CSV table of C-alpha atoms and ligand atoms in Angstrom, one decimal:
chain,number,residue,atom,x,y,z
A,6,UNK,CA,25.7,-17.8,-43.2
A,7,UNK,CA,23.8,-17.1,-39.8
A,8,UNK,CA,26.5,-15.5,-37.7
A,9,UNK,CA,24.8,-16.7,-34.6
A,10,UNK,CA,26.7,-20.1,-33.9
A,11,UNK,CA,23.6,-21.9,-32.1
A,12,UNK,CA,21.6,-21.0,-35.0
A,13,UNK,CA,24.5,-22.5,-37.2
A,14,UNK,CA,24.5,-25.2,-35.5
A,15,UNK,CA,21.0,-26.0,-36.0
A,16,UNK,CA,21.2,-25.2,-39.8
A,17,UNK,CA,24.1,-27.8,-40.3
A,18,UNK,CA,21.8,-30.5,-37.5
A,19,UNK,CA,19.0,-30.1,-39.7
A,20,UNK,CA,20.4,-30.6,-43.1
A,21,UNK,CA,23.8,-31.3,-42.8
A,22,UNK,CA,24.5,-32.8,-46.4
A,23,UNK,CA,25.5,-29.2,-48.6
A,24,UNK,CA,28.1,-28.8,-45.5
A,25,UNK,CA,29.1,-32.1,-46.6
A,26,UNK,CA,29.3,-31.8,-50.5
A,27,UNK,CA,31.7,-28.5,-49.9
A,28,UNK,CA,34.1,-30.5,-47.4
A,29,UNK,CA,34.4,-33.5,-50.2
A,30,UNK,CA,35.2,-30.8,-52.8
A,31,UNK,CA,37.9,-29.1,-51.0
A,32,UNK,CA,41.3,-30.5,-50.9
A,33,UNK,CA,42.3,-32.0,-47.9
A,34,UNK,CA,40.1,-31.8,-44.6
A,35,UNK,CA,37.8,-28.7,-43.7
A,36,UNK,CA,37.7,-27.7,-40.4
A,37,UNK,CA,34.0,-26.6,-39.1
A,38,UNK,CA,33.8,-24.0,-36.4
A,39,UNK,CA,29.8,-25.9,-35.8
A,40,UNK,CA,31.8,-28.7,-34.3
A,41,UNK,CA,34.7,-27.2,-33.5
A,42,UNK,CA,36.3,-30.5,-35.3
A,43,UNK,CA,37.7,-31.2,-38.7
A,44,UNK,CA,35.3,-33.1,-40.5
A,45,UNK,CA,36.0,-36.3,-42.5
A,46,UNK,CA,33.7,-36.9,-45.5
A,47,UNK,CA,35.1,-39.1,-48.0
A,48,UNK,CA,34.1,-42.8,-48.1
A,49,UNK,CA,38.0,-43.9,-48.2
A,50,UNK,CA,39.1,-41.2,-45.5
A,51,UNK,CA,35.8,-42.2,-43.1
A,52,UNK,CA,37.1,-45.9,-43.7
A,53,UNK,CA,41.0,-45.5,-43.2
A,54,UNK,CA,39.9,-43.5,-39.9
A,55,UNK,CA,37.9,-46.3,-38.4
A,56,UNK,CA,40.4,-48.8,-39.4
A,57,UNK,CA,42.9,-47.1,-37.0
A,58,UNK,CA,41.6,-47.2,-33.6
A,59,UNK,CA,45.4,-46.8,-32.1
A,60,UNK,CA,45.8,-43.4,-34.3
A,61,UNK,CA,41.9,-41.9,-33.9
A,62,UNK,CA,40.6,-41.9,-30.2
A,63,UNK,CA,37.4,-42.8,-29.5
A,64,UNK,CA,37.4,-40.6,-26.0
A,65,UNK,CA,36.2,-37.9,-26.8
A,66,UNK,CA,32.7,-40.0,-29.1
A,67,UNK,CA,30.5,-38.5,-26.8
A,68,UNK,CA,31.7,-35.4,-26.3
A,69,UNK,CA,29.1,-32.7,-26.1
A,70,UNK,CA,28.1,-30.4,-28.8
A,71,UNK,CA,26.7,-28.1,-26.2
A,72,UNK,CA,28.0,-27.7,-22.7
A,73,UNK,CA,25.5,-27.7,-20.3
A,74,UNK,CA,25.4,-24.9,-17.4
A,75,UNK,CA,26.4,-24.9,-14.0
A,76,UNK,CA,23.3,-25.2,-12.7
A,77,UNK,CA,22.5,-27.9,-14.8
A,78,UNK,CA,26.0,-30.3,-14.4
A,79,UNK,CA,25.2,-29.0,-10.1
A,80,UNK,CA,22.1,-31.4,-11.2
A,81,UNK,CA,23.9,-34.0,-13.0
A,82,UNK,CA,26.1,-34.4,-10.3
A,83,UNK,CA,22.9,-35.7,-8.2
A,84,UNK,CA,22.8,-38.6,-10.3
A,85,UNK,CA,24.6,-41.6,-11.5
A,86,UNK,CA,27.2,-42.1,-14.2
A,87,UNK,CA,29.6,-40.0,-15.8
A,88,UNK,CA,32.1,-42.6,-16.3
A,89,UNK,CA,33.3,-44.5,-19.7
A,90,UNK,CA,31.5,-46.4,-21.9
A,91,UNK,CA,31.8,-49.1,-24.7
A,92,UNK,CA,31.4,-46.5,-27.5
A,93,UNK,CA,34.6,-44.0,-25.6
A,94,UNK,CA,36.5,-46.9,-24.9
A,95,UNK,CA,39.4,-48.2,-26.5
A,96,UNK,CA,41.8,-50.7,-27.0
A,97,UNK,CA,41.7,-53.8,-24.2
A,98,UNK,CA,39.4,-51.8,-21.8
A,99,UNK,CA,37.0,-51.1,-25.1
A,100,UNK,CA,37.3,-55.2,-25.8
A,101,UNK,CA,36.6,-55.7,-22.2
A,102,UNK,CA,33.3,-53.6,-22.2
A,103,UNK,CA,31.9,-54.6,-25.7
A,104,UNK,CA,32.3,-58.6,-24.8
A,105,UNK,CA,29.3,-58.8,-22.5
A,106,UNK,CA,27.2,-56.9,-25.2
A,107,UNK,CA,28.5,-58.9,-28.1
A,108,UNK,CA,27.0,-61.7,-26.3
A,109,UNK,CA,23.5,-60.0,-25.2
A,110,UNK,CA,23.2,-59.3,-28.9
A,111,UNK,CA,23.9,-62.4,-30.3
A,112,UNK,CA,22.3,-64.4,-33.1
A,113,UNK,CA,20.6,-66.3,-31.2
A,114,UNK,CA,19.6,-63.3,-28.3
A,115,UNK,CA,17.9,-61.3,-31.3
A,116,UNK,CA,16.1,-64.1,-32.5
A,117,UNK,CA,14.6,-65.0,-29.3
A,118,UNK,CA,12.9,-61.4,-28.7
A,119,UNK,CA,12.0,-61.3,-32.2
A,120,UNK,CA,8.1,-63.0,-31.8
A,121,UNK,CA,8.0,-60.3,-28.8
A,122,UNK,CA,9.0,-57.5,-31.2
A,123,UNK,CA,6.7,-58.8,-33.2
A,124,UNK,CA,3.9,-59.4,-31.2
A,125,UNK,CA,4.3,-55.4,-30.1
A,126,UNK,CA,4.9,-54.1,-33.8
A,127,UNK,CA,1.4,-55.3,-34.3
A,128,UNK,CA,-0.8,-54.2,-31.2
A,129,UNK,CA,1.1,-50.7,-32.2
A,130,UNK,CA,-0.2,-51.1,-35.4
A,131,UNK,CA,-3.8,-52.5,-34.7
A,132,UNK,CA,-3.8,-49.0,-32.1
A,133,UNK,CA,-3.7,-46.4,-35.1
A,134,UNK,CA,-5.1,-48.9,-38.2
A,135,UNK,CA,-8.7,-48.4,-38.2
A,136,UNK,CA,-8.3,-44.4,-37.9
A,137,UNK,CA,-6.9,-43.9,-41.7
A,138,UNK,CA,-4.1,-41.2,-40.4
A,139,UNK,CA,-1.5,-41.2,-38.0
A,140,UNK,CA,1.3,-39.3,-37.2
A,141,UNK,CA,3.8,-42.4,-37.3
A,142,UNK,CA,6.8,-40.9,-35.0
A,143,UNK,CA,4.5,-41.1,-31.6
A,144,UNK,CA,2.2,-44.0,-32.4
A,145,UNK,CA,4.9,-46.3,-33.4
A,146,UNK,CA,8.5,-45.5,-34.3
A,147,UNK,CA,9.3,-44.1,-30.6
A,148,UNK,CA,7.6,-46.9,-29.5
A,149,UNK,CA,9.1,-50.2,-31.3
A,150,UNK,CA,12.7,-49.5,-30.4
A,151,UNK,CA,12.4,-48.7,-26.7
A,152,UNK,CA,9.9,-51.7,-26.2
A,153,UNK,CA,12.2,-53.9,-27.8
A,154,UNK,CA,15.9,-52.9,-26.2
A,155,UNK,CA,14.4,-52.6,-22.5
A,156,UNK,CA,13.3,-56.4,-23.3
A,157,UNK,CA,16.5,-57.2,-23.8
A,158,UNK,CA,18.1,-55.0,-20.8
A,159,UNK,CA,15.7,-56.6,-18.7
A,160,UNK,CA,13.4,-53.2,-17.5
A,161,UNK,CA,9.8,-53.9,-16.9
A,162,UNK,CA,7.5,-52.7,-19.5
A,163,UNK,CA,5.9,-49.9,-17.0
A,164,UNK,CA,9.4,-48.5,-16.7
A,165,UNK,CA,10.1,-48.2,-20.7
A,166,UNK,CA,8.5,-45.0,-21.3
A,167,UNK,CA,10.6,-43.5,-18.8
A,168,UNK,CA,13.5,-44.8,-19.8
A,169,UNK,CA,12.7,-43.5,-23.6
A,170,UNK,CA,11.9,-40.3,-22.2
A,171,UNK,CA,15.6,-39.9,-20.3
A,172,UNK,CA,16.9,-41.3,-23.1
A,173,UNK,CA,16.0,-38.2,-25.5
A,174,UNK,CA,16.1,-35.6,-22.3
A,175,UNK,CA,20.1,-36.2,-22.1
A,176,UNK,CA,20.3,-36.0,-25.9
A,177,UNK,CA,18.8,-32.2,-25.9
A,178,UNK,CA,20.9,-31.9,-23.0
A,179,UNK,CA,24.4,-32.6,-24.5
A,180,UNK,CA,23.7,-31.8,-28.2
A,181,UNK,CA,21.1,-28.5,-28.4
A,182,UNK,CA,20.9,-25.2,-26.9
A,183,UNK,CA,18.5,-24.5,-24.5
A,184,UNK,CA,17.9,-22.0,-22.0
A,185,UNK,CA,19.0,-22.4,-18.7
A,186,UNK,CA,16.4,-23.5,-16.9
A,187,UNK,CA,14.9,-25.9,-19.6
A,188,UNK,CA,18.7,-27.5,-19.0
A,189,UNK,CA,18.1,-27.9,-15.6
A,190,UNK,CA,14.6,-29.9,-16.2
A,191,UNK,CA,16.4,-31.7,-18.7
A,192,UNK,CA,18.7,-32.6,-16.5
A,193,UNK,CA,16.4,-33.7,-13.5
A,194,UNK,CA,14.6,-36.2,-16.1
A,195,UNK,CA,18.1,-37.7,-16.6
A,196,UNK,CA,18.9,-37.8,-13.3
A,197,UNK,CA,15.3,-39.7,-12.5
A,198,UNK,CA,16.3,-42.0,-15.2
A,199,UNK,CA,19.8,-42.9,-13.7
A,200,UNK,CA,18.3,-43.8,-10.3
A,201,UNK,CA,16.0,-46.2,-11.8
A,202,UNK,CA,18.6,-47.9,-14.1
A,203,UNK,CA,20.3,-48.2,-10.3
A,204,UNK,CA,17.1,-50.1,-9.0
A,205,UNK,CA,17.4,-52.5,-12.1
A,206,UNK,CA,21.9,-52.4,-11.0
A,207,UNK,CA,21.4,-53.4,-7.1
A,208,UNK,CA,18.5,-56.1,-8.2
A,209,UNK,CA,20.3,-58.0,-10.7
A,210,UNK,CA,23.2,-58.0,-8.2
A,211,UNK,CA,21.1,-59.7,-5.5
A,212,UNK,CA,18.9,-61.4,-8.2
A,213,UNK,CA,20.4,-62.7,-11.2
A,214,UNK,CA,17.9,-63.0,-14.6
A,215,UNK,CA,19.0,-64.1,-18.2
A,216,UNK,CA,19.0,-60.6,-18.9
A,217,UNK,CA,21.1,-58.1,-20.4
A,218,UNK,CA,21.6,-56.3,-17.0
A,219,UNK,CA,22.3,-59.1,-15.1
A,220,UNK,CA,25.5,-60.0,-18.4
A,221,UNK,CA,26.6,-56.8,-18.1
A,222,UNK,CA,27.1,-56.6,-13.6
A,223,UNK,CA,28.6,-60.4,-14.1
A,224,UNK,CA,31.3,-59.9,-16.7
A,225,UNK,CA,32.3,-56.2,-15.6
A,226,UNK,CA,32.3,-56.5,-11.7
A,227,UNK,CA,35.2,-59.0,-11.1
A,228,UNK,CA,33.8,-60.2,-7.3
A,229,UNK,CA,31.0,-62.9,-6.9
A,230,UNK,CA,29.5,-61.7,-4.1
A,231,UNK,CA,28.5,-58.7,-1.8
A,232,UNK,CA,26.8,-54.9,-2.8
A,233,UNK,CA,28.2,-53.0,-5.0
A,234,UNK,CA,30.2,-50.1,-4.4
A,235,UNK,CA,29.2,-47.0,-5.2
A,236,UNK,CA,31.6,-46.7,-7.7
A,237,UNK,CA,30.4,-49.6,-9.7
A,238,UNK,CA,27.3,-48.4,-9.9
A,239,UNK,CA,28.2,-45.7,-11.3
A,240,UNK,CA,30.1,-47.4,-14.0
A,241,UNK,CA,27.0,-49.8,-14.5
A,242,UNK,CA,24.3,-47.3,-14.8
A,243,UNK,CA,26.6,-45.5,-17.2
A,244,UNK,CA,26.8,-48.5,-19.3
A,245,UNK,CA,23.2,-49.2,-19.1
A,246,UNK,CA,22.3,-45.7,-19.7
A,247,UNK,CA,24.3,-45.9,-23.0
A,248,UNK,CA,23.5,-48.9,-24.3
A,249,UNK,CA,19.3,-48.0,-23.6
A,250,UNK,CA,20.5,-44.6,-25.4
A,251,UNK,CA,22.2,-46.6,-28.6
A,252,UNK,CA,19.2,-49.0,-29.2
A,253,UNK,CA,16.0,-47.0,-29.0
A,254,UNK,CA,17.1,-43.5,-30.7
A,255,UNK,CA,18.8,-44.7,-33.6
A,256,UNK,CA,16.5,-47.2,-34.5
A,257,UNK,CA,13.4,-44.9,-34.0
A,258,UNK,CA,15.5,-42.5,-36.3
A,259,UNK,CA,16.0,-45.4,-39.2
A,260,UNK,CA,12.7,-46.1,-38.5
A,261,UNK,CA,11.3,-42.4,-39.4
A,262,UNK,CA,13.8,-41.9,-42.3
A,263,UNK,CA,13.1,-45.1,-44.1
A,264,UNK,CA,9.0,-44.7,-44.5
A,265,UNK,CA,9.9,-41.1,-45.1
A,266,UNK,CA,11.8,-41.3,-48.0
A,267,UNK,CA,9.5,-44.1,-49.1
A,268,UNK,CA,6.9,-41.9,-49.3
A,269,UNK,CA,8.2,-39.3,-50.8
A,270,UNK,CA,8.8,-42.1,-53.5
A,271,UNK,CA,5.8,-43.5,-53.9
A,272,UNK,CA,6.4,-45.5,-57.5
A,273,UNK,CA,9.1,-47.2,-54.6
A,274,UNK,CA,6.8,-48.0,-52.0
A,275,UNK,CA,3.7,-49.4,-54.1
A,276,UNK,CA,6.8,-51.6,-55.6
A,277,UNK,CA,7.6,-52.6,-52.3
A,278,UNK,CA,3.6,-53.3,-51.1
A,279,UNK,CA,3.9,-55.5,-54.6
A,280,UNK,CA,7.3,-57.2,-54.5
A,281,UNK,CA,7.9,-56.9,-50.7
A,282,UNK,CA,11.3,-59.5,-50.8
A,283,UNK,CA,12.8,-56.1,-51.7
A,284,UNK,CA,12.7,-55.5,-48.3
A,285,UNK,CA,15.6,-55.7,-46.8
A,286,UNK,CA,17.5,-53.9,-50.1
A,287,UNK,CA,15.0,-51.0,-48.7
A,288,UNK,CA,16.0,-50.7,-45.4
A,289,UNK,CA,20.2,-50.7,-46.9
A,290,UNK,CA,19.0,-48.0,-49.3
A,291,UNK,CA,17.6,-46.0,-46.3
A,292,UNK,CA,20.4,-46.6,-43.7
A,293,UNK,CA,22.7,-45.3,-46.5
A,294,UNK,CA,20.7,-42.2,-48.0
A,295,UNK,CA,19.9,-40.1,-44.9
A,296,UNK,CA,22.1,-42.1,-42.1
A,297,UNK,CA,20.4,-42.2,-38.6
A,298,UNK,CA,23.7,-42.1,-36.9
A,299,UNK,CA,25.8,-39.1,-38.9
A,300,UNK,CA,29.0,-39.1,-37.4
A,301,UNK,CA,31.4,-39.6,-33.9
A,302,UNK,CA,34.2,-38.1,-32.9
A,303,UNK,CA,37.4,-39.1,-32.7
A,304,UNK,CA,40.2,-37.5,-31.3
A,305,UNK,CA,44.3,-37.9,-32.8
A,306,UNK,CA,46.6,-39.7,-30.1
A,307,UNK,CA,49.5,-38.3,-32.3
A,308,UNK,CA,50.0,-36.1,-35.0
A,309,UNK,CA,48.4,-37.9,-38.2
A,310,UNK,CA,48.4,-37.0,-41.9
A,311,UNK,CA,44.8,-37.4,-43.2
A,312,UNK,CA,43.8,-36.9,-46.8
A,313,UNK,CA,46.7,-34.2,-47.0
A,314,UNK,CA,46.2,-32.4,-43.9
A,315,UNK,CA,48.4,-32.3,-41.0
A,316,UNK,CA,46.3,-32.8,-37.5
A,317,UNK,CA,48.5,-32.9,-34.6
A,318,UNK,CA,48.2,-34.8,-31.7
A,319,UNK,CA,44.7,-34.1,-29.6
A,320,UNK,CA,42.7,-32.8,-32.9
A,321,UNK,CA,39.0,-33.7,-32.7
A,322,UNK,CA,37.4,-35.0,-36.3
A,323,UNK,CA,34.2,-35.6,-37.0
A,324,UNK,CA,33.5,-38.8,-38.9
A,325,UNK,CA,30.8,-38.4,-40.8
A,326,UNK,CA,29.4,-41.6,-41.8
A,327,UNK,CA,26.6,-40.0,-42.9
A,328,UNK,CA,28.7,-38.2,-45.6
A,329,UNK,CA,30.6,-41.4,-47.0
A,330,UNK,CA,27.0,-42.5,-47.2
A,331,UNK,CA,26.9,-39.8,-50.1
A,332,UNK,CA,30.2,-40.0,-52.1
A,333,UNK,CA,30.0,-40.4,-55.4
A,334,UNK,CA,32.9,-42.2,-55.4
A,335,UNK,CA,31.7,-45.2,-53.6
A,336,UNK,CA,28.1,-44.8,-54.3
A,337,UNK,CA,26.6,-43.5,-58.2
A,338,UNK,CA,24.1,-40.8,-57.9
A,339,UNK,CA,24.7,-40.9,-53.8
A,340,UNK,CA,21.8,-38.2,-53.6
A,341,UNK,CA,19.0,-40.4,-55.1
A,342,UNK,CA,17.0,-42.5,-52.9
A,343,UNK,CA,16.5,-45.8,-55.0
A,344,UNK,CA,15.6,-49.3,-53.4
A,345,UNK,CA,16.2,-51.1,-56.9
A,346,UNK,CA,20.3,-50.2,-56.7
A,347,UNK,CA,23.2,-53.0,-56.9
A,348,UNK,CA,24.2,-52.0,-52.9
A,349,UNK,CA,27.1,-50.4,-52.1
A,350,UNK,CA,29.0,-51.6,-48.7
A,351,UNK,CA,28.0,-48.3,-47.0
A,352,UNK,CA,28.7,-47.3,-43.4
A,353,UNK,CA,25.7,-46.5,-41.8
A,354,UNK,CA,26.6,-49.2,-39.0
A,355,UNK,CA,30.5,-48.0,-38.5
A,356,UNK,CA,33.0,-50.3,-39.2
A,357,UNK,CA,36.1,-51.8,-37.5
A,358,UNK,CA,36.0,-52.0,-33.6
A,359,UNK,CA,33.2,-50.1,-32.5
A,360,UNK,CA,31.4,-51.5,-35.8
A,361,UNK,CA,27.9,-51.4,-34.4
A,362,UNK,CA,26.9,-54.9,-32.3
A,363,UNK,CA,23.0,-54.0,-32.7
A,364,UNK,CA,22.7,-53.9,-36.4
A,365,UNK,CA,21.2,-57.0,-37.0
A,366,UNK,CA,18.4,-56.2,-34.0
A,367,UNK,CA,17.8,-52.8,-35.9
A,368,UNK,CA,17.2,-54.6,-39.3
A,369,UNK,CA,15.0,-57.0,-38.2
A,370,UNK,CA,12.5,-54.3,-36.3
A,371,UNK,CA,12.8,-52.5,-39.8
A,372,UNK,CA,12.0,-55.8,-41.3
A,373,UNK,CA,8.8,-56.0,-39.0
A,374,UNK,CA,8.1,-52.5,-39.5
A,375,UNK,CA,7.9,-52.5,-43.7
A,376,UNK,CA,6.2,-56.2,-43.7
A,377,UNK,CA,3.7,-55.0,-41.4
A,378,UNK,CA,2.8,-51.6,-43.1
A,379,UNK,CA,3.2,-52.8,-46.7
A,380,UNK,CA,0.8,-55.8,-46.2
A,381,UNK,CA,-1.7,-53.5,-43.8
A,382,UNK,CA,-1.7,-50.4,-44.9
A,383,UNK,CA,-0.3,-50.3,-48.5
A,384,UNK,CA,-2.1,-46.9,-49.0
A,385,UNK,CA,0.1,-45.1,-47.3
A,386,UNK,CA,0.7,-41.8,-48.4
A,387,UNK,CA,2.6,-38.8,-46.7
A,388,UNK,CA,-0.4,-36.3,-45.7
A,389,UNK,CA,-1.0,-33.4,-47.5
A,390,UNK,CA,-0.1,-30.0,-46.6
A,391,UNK,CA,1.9,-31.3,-43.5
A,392,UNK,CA,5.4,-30.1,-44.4
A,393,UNK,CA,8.0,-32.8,-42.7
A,394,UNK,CA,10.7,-31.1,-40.5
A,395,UNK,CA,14.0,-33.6,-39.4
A,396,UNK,CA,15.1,-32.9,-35.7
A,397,UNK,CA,18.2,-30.8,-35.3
A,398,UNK,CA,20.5,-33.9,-34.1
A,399,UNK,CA,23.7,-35.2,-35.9
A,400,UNK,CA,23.2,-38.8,-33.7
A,401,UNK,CA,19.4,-39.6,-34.8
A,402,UNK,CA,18.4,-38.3,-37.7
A,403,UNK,CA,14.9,-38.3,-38.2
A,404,UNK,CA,11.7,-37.0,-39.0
A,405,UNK,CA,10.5,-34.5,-35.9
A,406,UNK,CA,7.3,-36.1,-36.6
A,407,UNK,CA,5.6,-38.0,-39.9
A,408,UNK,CA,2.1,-37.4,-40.6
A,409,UNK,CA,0.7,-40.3,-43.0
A,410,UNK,CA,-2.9,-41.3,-44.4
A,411,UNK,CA,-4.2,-43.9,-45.8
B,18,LIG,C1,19.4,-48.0,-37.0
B,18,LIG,C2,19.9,-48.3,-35.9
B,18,LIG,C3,21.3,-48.2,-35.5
B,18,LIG,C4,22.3,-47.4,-36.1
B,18,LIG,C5,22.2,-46.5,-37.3
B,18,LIG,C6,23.5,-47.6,-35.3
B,18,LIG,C7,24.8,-47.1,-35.7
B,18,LIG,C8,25.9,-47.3,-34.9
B,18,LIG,C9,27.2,-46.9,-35.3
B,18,LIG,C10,27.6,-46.1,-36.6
B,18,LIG,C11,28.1,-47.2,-34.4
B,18,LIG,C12,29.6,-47.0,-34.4
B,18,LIG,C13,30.0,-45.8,-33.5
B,18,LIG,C14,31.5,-45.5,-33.6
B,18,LIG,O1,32.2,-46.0,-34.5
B,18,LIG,O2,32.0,-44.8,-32.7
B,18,LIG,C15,27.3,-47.9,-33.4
B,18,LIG,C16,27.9,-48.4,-32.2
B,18,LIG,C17,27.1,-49.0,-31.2
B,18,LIG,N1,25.8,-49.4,-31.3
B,18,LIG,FE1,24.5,-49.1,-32.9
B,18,LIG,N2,23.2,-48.5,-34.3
B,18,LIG,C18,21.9,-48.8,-34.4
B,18,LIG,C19,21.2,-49.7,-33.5
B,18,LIG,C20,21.7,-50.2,-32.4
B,18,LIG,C21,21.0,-51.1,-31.5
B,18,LIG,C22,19.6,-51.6,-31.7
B,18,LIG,C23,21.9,-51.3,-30.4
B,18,LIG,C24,21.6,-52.2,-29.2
B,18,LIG,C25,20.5,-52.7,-28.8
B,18,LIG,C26,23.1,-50.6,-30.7
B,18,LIG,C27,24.2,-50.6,-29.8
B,18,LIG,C28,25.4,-50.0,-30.2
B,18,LIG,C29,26.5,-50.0,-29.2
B,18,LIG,C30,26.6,-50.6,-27.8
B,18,LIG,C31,27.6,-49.4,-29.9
B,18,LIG,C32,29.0,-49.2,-29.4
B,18,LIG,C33,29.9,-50.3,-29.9
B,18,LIG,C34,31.4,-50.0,-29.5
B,18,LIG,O3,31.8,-48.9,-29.2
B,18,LIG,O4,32.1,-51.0,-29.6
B,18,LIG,N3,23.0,-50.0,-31.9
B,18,LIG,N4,26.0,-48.0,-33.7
């Protein structure tokens, strides 16, 4: 084992599934220094953990994996946010916050940006589909996601990649290592992106859209009328910051994994190109095998027996979704990557309260995504000699970049 604990770190971001196998196999819970948690693995434990919201904490979700330094948080504190959102939330306050985004995500709100998605699936496509190669991550899968959410949130087009670009800046931020001053650029880019979410805050205020913005300043800023306060938009560009942050990584990451491991099947995906209603049993089979979103933290609001072990009061777990994903005893031969399986009910979405409200947007940009490429480019093959690295994150797993041919 690398003794050097960033390097560790990096080792279990990267591949974090033997880490996994051990913890199922050893009685009880295993604690792991990487996380400086005790990690949950088994399908039944993950479930029974999400099922008590009073007994696990969600406060500590987002808690860093890397604390950034002084230098850096001196930047941070330039900018806007720092408060809680949906995903930390819990009980009434967490019921409070997750209405208004309930509603921006409902039925009906995903199927009306659907021919938009669409429409931008296919001019991303018709950019690279002449050229016989691509590498997928930048021409598309970065692309779709972010295009589609800041739809919803309301941000003009122009402003998207910028809000991507934050969006990933405060993920190396909180969750890698990095020298000092790389932090502190890091930071600035976060800070640029939380002064234009406060643009988007103090317009909607003054002029109300059918937008997800404009939901979000309604339902959670009690008074009609009149500026906000400075406080309030700090809670709003926090919540707007998140929710961008939730919609565009993870499904770029699900994105990435699932023609991944399709091509590294490729008896799978020439049955897809030929029987493509086994689409959506795809993109299950995908969100289950190599989970986008791994795990969240939780923290114990008393002391708690979990699968034998004692935890008392305050102890940080680590949910690993992504590790339920894999257990045998929920899912036969959990390691094999096979789109013709009966499903499992896996847990690549969460479950219980904070069960994730964008699940059904996600699936139907996958849908987009595998009808498109199966009826265009049904060739697709992984390119040769270009070894595929996943990015060292725990919250988006995903190819660092996917080189394909056709
Ligand atoms: C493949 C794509 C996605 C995956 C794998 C994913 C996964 C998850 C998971 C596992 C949770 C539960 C977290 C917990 O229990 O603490 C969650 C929560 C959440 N997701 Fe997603 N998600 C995806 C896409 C989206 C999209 C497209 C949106 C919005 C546009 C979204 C918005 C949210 C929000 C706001 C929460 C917090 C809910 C709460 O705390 O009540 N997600 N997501």
């Amino acid at each position: 084992m690398n003794p050097d604990p960033h390097g560790r770190l990096d080792d279990l971001q990267r591949n974090p599934y033997p880490h996994y196998e051990r913890a199922r196999q050893t009685k009880g819970l295993s604690f792991l220094p990487e996380l400086d948690a005790w990690l949950v693995t088994r399908d039944a434990d993950v479930r029974e953990v999400l099922r008590r919201p009073h007994d696990f904490s969600s406060a500590n979700a987002l808690r860093p994996d890397v604390l950034p330094a002084p230098t850096a948080l001196a930047v941070l504190g330039g900018g806007f946010g720092g408060r809680p959102v949906v995903v930390t939330a819990d009980g009434s306050r967490h019921q409070h916050l997750r209405a208004p985004i309930v509603r921006g995500l409902s039925p009906a709100k995903v199927a009306a940006v659907l021919p938009y998605a669409a429409e931008r699936a296919t001019t991303l496509v018709d950019g690279f589909a002449k050229n016989g190669h691509a590498e997928l991550m930048t021409a598309y899968a970065r692309r779709l996601p972010g295009d589609v959410v800041g739809r919803i949130v309301g941000l003009d087009p122009a402003d998207v990649p910028a809000a991507v670009h934050g969006g990933y800046r405060a993920e190396e931020l909180l969750f890698r290592p990095m020298e000092e001053a790389g932090q502190v650029a890091a930071a600035q880019d976060v800070v640029a992106l939380q002064h234009l979410l406060d643009t988007y805050v103090r317009d909607r205020r003054a002029n109300p859209r059918d937008d997800l913005c404009t939901e979000l300043i309604k339902s959670l800023v009690p008074d009609a009328e009149g500026d906000l306060t400075l406080d309030q938009r700090h809670e709003m560009v926090a919540h707007l910051q998140n929710f961008l942050l939730a919609g565009h990584l993870t499904t770029t990451a699900l994105i990435g994994t699932t023609v991944l491991h399709l091509l590294r099947h490729p008896g799978q995906w020439d049955l897809l190109c030929a029987e493509p209603d086994r689409i959506p049993a795809a993109i299950e089979e995908a969100a289950r095998h190599d989970t986008a979103l791994q795990g969240f933290r939780r923290v114990t609001t008393r002391t708690i027996v979990l699968a034998g072990t004692e935890l008392p009061a305050g102890s940080s777990v680590f949910v690993a979704f992504g590790a339920a994903n894999r257990d045998p005893a929920r899912h036969p031969r959990p390691d094999e990557f096979d789109i013709t399986r009966t499903p499992g009910r896996h847990l690549a979405f969460g479950l219980g309260v904070h069960a994730c409200p964008g699940s059904q947007l996600a699936r139907e940009q996958l849908r987009i995504t595998l009808e498109l490429l199966t009826s265009r480019l049904p060739g697709l093959r992984l390119a040769d000699g270009r070894a595929v690295t996943m990015r060292p994150t725990l919250i988006h797993r995903s190819p660092q970049s996917l080189h394909v041919t056709w």
